[in-house]
Coordinates of C-alpha atoms in Angstrom, one line a residue:
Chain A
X14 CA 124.8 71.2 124.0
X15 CA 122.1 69.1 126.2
X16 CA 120.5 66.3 124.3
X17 CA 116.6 67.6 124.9
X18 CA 114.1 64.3 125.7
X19 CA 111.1 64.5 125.7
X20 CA 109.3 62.1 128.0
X21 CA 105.6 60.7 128.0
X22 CA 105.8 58.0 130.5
X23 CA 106.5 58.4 134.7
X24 CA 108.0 54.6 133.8
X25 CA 110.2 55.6 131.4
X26 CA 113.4 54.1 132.3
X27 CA 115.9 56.5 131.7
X28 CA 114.4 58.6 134.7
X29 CA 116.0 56.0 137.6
X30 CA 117.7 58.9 138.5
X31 CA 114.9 60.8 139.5
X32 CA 112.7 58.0 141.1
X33 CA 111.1 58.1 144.5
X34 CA 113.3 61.0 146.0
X35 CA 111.5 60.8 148.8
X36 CA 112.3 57.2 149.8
X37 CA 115.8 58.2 151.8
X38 CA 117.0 54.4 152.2
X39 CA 116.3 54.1 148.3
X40 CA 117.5 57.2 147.4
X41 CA 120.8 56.0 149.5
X42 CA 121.0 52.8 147.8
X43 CA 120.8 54.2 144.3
X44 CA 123.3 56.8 144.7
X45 CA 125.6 54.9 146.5
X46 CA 125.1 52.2 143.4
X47 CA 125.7 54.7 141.0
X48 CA 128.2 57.3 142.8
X49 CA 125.4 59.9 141.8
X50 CA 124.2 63.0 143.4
X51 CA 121.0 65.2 143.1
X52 CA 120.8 68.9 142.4
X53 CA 116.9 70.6 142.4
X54 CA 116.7 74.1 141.6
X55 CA 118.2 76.5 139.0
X56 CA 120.5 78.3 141.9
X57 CA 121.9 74.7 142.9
X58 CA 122.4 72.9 139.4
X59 CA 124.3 75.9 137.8
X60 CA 126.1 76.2 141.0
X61 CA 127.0 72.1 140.8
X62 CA 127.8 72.7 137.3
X63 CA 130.2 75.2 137.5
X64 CA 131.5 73.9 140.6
X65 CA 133.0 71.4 137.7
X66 CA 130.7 68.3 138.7
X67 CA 129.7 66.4 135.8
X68 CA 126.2 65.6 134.9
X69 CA 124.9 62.3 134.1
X70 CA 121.2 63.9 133.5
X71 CA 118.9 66.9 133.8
X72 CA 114.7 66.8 134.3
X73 CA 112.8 69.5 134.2
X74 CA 109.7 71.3 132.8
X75 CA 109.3 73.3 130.0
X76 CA 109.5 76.4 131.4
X77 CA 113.1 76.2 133.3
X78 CA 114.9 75.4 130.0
X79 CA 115.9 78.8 129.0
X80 CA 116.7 80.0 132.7
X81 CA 119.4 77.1 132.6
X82 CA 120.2 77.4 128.6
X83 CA 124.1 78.6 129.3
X84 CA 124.4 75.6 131.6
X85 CA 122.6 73.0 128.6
X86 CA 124.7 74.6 126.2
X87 CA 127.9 73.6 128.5
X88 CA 127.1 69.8 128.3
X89 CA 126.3 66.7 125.8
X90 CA 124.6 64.9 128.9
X91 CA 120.3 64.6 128.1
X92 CA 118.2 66.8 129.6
X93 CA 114.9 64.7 129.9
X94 CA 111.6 67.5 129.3
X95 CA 108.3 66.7 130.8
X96 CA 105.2 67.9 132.5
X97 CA 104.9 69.2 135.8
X98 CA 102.7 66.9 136.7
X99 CA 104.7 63.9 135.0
X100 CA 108.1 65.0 137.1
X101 CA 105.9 64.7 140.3
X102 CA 104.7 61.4 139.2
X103 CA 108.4 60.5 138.7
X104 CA 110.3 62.0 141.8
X105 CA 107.3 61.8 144.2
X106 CA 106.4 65.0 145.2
X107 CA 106.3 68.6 143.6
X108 CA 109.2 69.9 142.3
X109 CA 108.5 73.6 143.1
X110 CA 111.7 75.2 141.9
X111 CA 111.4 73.0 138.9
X112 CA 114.3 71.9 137.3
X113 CA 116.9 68.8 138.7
X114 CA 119.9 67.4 137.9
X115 CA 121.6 64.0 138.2
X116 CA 125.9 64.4 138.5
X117 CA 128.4 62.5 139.0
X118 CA 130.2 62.2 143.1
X119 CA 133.7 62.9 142.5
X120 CA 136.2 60.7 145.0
X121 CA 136.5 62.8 148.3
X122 CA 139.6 64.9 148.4
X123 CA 142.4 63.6 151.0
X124 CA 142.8 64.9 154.6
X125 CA 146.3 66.0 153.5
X126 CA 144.5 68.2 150.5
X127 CA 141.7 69.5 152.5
X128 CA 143.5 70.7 155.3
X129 CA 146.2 72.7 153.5
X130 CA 146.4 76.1 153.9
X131 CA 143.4 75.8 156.2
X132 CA 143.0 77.9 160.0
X133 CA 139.5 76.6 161.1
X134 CA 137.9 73.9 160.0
X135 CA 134.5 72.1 161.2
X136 CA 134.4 68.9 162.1
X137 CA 131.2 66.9 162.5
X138 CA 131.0 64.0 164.2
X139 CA 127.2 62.1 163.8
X140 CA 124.8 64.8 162.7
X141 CA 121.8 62.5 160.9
X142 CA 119.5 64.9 159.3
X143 CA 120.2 66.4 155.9
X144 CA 118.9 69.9 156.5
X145 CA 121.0 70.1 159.5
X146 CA 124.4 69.1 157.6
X147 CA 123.4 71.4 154.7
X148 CA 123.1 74.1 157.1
X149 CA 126.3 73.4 158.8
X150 CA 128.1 73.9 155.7
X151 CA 126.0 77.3 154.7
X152 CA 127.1 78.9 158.2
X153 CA 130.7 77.2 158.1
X154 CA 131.4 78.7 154.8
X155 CA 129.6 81.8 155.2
X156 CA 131.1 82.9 158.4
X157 CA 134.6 82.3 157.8
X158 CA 135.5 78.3 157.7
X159 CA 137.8 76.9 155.4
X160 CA 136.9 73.1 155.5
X161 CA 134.7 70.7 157.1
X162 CA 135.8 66.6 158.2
X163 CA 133.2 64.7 158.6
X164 CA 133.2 61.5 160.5
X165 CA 131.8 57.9 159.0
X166 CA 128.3 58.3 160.4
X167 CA 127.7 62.1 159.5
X168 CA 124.9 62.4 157.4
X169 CA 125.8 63.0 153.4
X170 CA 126.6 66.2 152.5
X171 CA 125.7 65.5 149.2
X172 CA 122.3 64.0 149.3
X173 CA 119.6 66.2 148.0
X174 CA 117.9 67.9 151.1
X175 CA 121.8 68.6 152.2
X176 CA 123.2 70.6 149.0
X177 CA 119.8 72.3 148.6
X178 CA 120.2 73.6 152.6
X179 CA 124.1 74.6 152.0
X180 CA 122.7 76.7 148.4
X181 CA 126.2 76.0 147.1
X182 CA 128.1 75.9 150.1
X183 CA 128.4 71.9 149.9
X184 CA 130.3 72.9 146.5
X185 CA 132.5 75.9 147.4
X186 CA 133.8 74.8 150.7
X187 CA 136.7 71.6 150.7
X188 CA 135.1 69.1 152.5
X189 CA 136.1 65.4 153.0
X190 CA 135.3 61.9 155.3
X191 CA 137.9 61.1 158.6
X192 CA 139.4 57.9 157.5
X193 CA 139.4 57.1 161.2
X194 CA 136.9 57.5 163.9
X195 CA 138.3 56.6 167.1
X196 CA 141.7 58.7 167.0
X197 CA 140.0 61.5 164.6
X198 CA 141.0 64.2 167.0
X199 CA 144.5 63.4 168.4
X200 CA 145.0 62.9 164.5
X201 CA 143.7 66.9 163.8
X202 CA 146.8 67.5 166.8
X203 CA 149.2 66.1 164.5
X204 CA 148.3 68.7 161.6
X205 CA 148.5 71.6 164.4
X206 CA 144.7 72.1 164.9
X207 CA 143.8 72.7 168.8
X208 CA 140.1 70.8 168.8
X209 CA 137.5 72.6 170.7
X210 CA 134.3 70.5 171.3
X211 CA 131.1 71.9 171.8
X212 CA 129.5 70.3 174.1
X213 CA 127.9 70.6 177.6
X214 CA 129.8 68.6 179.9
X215 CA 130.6 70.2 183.0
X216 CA 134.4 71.5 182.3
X217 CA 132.9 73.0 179.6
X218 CA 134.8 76.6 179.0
X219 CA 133.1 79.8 177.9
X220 CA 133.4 79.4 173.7
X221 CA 135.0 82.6 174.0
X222 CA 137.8 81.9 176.4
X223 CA 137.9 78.4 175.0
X224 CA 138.7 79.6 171.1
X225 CA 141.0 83.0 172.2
X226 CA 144.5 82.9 170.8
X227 CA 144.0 79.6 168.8
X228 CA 146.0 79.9 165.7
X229 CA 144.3 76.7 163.8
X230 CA 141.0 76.1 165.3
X231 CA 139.2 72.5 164.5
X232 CA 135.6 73.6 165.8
X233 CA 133.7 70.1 166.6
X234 CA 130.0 69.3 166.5
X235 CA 128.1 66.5 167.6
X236 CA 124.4 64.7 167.2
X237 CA 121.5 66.7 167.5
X238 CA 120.1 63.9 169.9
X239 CA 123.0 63.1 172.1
X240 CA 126.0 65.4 171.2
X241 CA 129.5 64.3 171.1
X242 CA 130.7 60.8 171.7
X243 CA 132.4 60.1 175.3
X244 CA 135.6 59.1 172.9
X245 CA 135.9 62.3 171.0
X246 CA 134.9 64.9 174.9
X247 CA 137.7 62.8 176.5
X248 CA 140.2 63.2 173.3
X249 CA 139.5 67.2 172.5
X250 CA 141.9 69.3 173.7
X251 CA 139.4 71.9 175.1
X252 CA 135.4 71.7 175.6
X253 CA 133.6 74.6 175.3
X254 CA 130.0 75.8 176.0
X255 CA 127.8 78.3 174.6
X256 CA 126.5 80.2 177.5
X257 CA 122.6 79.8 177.6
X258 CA 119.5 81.4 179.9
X259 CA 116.4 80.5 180.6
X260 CA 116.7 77.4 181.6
X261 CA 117.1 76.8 177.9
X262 CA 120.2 73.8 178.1
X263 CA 121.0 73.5 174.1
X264 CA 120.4 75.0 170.7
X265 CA 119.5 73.4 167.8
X266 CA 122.7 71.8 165.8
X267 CA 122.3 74.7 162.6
X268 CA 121.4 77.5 165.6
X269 CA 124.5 76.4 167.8
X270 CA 127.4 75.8 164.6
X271 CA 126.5 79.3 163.4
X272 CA 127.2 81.1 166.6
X273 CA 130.2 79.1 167.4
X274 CA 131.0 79.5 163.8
X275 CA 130.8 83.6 164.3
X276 CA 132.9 83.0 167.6
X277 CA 136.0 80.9 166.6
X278 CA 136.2 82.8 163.1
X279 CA 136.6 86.5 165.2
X280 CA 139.0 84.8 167.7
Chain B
X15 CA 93.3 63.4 187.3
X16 CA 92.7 62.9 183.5
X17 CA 90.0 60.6 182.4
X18 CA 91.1 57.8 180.3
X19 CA 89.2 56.8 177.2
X20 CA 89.9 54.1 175.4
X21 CA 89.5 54.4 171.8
X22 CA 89.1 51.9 168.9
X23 CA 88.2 53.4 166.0
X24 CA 90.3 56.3 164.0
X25 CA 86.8 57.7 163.0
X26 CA 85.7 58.4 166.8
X27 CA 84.4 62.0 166.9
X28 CA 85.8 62.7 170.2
X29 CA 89.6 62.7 168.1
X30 CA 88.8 66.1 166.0
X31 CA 91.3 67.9 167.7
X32 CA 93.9 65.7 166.5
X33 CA 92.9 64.4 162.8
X34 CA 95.0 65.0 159.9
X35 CA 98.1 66.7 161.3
X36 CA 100.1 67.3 158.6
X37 CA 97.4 69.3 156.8
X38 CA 98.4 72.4 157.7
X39 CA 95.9 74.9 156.0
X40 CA 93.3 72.7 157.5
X41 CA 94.9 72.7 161.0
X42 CA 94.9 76.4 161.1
X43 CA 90.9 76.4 160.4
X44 CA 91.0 73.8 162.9
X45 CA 92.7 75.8 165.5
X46 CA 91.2 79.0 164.8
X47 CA 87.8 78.0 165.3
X48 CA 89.0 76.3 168.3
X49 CA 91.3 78.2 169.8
X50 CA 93.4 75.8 170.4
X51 CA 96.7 74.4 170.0
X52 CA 98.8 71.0 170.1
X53 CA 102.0 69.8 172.2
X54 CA 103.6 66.5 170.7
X55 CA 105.9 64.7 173.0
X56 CA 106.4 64.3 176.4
X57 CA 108.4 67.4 176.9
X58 CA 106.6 69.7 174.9
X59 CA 103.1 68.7 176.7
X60 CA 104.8 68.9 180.3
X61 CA 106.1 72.2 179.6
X62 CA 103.0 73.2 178.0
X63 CA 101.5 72.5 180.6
X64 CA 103.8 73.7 183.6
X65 CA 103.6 76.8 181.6
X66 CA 99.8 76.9 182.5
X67 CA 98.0 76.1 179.6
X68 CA 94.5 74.3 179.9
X69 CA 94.1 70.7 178.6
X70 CA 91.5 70.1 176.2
X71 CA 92.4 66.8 175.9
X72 CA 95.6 64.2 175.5
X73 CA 96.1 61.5 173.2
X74 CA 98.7 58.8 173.8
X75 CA 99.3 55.1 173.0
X76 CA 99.4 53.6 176.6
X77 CA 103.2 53.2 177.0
X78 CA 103.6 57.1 177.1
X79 CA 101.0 57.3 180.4
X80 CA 103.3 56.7 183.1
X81 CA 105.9 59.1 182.3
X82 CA 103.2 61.9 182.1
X83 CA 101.1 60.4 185.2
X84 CA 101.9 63.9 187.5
X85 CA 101.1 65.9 184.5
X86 CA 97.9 63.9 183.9
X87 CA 97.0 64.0 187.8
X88 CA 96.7 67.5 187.4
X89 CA 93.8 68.0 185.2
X90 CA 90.4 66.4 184.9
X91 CA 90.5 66.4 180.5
X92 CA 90.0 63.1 179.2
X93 CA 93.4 61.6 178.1
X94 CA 92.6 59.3 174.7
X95 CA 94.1 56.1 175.2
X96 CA 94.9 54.3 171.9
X97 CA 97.4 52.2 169.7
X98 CA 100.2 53.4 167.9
X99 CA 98.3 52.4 164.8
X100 CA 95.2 54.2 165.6
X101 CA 96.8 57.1 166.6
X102 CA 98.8 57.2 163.5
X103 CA 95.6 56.5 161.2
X104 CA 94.3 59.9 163.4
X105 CA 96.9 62.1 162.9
X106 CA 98.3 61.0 159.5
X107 CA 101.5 60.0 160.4
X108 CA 104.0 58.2 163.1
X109 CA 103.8 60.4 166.4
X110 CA 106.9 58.8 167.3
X111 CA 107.4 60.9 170.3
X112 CA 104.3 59.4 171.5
X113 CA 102.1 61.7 173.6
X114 CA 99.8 64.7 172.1
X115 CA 98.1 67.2 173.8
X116 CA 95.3 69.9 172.7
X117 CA 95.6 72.9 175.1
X118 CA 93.5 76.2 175.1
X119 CA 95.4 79.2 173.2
X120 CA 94.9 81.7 175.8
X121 CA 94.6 85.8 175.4
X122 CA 97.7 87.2 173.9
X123 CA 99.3 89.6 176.4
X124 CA 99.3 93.3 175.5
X125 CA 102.7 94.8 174.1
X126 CA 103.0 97.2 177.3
X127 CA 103.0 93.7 179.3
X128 CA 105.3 91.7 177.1
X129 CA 107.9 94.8 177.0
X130 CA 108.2 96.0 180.3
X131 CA 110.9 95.2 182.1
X132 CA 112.7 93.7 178.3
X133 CA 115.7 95.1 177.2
X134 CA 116.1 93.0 174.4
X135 CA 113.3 91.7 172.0
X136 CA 113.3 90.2 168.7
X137 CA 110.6 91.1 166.3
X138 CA 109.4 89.2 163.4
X139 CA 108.4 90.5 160.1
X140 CA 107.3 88.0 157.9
X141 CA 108.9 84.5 159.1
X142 CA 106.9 82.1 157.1
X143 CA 108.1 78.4 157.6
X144 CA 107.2 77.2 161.7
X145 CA 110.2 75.5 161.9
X146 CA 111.9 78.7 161.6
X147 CA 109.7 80.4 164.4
X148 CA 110.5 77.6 166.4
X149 CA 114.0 77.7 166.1
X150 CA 114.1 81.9 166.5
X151 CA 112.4 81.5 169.4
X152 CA 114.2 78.5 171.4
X153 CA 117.8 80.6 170.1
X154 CA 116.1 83.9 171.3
X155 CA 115.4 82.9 174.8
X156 CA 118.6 81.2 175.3
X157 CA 121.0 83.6 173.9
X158 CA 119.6 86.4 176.9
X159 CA 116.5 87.7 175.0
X160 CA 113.8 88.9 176.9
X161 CA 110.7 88.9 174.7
X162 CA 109.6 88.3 170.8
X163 CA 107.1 90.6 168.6
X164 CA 105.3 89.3 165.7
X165 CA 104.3 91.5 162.8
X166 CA 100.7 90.0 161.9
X167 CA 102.0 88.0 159.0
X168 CA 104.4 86.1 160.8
X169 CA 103.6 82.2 161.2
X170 CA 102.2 81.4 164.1
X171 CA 104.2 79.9 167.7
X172 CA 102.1 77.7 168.8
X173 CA 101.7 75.9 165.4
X174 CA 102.6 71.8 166.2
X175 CA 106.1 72.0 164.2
X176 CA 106.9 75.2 166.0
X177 CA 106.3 74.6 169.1
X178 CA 107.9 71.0 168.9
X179 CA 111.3 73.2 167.7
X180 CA 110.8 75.7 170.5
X181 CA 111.2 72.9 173.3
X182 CA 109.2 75.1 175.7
X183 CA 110.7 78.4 174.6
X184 CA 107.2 79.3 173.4
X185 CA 106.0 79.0 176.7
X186 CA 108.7 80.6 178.8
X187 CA 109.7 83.4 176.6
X188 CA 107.0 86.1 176.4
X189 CA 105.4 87.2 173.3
X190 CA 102.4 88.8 171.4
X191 CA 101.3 89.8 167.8
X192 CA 102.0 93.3 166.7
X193 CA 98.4 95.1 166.7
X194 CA 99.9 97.2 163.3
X195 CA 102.6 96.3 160.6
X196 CA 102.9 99.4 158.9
X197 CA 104.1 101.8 162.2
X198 CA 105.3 99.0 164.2
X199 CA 109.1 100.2 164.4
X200 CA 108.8 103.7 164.7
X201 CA 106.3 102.6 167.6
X202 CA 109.0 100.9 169.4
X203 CA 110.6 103.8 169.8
X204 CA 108.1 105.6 171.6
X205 CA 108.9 102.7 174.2
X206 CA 112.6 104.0 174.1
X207 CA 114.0 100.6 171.7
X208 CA 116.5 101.0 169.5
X209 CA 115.2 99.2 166.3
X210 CA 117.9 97.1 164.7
X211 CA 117.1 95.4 161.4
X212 CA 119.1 92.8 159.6
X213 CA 119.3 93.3 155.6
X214 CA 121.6 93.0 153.2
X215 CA 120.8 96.8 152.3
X216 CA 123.6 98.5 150.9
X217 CA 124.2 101.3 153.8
X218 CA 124.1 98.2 156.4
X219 CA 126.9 98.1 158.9
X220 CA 128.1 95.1 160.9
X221 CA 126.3 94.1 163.2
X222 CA 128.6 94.5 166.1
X223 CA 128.6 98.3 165.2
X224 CA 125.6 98.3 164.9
X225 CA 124.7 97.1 168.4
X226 CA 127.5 98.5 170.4
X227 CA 126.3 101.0 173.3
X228 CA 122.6 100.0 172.6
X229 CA 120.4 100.3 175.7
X230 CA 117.0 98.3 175.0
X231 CA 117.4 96.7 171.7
X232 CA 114.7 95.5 169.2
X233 CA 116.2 93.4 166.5
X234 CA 114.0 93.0 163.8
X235 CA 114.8 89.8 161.5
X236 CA 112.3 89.9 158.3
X237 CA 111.3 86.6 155.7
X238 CA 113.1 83.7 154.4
X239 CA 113.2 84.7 151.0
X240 CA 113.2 88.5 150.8
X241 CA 114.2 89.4 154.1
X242 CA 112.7 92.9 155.8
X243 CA 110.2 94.8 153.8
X244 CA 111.3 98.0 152.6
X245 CA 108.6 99.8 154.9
X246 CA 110.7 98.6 157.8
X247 CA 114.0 99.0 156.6
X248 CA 113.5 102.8 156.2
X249 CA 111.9 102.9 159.5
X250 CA 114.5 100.9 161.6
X251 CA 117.1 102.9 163.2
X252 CA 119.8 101.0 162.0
X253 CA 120.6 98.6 159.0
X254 CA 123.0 95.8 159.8
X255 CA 124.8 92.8 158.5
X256 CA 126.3 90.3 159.8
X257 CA 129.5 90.0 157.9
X258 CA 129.7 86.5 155.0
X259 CA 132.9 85.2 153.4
X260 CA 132.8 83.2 150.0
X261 CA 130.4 85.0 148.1
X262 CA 128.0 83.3 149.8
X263 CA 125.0 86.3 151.1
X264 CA 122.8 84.9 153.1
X265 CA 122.2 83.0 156.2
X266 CA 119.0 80.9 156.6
X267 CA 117.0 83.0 159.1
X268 CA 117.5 80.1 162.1
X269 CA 121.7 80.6 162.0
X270 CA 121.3 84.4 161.1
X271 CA 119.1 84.9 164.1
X272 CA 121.1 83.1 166.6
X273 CA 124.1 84.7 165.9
X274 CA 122.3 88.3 166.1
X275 CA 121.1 87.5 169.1
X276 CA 124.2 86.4 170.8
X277 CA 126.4 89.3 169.3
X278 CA 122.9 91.4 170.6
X279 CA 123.2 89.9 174.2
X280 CA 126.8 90.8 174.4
X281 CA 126.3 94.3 173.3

């Protein structure tokens, strides 16, 4: 069972977990310092819980202990209690869905492991925002995906705005980072994947034609600003367009991996 | 061409259009009362204009001036000329993409104009968040959709953060408010649309199904959080999901509609 705490004081310094969540570069620093991660919301902490993450810490208010009692009673970490208005004093901003969690990162999973047994897997080269990686992973996992590689420069999976996005997905689906950057792709090759890039360079296929009679797909995404590096376009084996009207010449990062997502998963 | 003003204090009354930004329940009093509505960045506020919308007013440090200089040729509104600072002490934060615009909201076009000729339009139940507008829209108009109905409590297009997220589809892609919620889908039929909504109702069928032999679709996508109203769901012709893997149930409503719409536009 939880050890319940209650706290008085926004300076209290047993909350450093919680501080400033709004302050990315911080919030970067101390995580990376502390190989912690942050779960908000009922749905997410029980889901990072049971997922078999360990937690260092809960905070929340009063009224969201007994919506997360099973998941306290799983636990000797302390579960700090305090004020609405004292947890937005600490993390810096209202903490609508009320209750958080501080856990422990695990140490990512190898290529080797991650890639075993799967048939498509997503693989994301520099996407920056949190909400967009978070979303990746929901429609990844939701529509059929088995794993997802992130390069050195993705965003974090498993900062805050990321796992709140992916509602569990972030937990469920294998993920891990590329050890490499420059031969990532001719390295999928040597696993068997055929890497399809999304991109719109000018011999860019029809996703359709591009994905048909793949046996094990690696699906690859780009930044939202500038899409897929020169290296990676030239180092796919195939480059593949979403066919768009309107004038219209992209979709947004989440938009686009959910439809190519649908596509390559019904191949 | 514009008239350029130079301005030197944040408090300068001639700025109302543009104060306080990210206040959004005062920007909708704002706009209402106004009729008006902003275009942030140099894109947005070409195509905004392009599209035919009537300057109020632009507001811009000066190193955004020459890359709008044709736009700016074209009207006689006075184009605020100001510092980064200032403009970020006006608007209440860092308008990093430089270049605002207040244009006149103009009449919204009657449903007989915005559906003739469409044989496929999205309609909106209840979509809350403008990001999420934004992104149904821009996904809408370039995955082959012809036009987009709102049901009166859906957030608004041509709120800042959705028509930043649109990138012009707000603009090109024709649209209107539904003049009644509770009739709206049986309505559409009277216009000969097939009304397709997505739930994750019981009696739902995949969407492909679903679709398949449609003539003029309507595809009806409801809130974030509880998707359509029942109302709706009994009155659509046809229930549909699109089909999730690893217990996870939902999409957010930005990946869910883009992949209705392309499966939709290949019907």
């Amino acid at each position: 069972m939880a050890t319940f705490v209650e706290v008085e004081r926004a300076d209290d310094p047993r909350l450093g977990d919680y501080r400033d969540l709004r302050d990315v570069t911080l919030r970067k620093h101390v995580e990376a310092e502390h190989g912690l991660f942050l779960a908000e919301g009922e749905k997410v902490v029980r889901r990072a819980v049971e997922a078999g993450y360990t937690p260092r810490s809960f905070l929340m208010a009063p009224r969201w202990l007994d919506g997360l009692a099973d998941v306290l009673a799983t636990t000797d970490a302390p579960c700090f209690v305090l004020s609405e208005r004292l947890a937005e004093e600490v993390t810096g901003f209202h903490v609508h869905r009320g209750a958080l969690a501080s856990l422990e990162r695990r140490p990512l999973p190898s290529l080797d492991d991650v890639l075993a047994g799967a048939r498509s897997v997503l693989v994301l080269e520099e996407i920056v925002d949190h909400t967009n990686v978070g979303a990746v992973l929901r429609s990844g996992a939701a529509l059929g995906f088995d794993a997802v590689l992130l390069a050195p420069r993705c965003a974090d999976p498993l900062y805050r705005r990321a796992v709140k996005v992916a509602m569990g997905a972030v937990f469920s689906l294998p993920w891990t980072r590329l050890p490499d950057w420059y031969d990532a792709l001719p390295g999928l090759a040597s696993y068997g994947f055929t890497t399809v890039a999304l991109t719109l360079a000018d011999d860019a296929v029809d996703l359709e034609d591009a994905v048909r009679g793949v046996d094990k797909i690696a699906l690859v995404l780009g930044s939202e600003g500038h899409g897929i590096s020169p290296r990676w376009q030239e180092t796919a084996d195939r480059r593949a367009i979403i066919p768009m009207h309107r004038g219209i010449d992209s979709l947004n990062v989440a938009a686009a991996s959910a439809v190519a997502c649908y596509v390559a998963s019904r191949r």
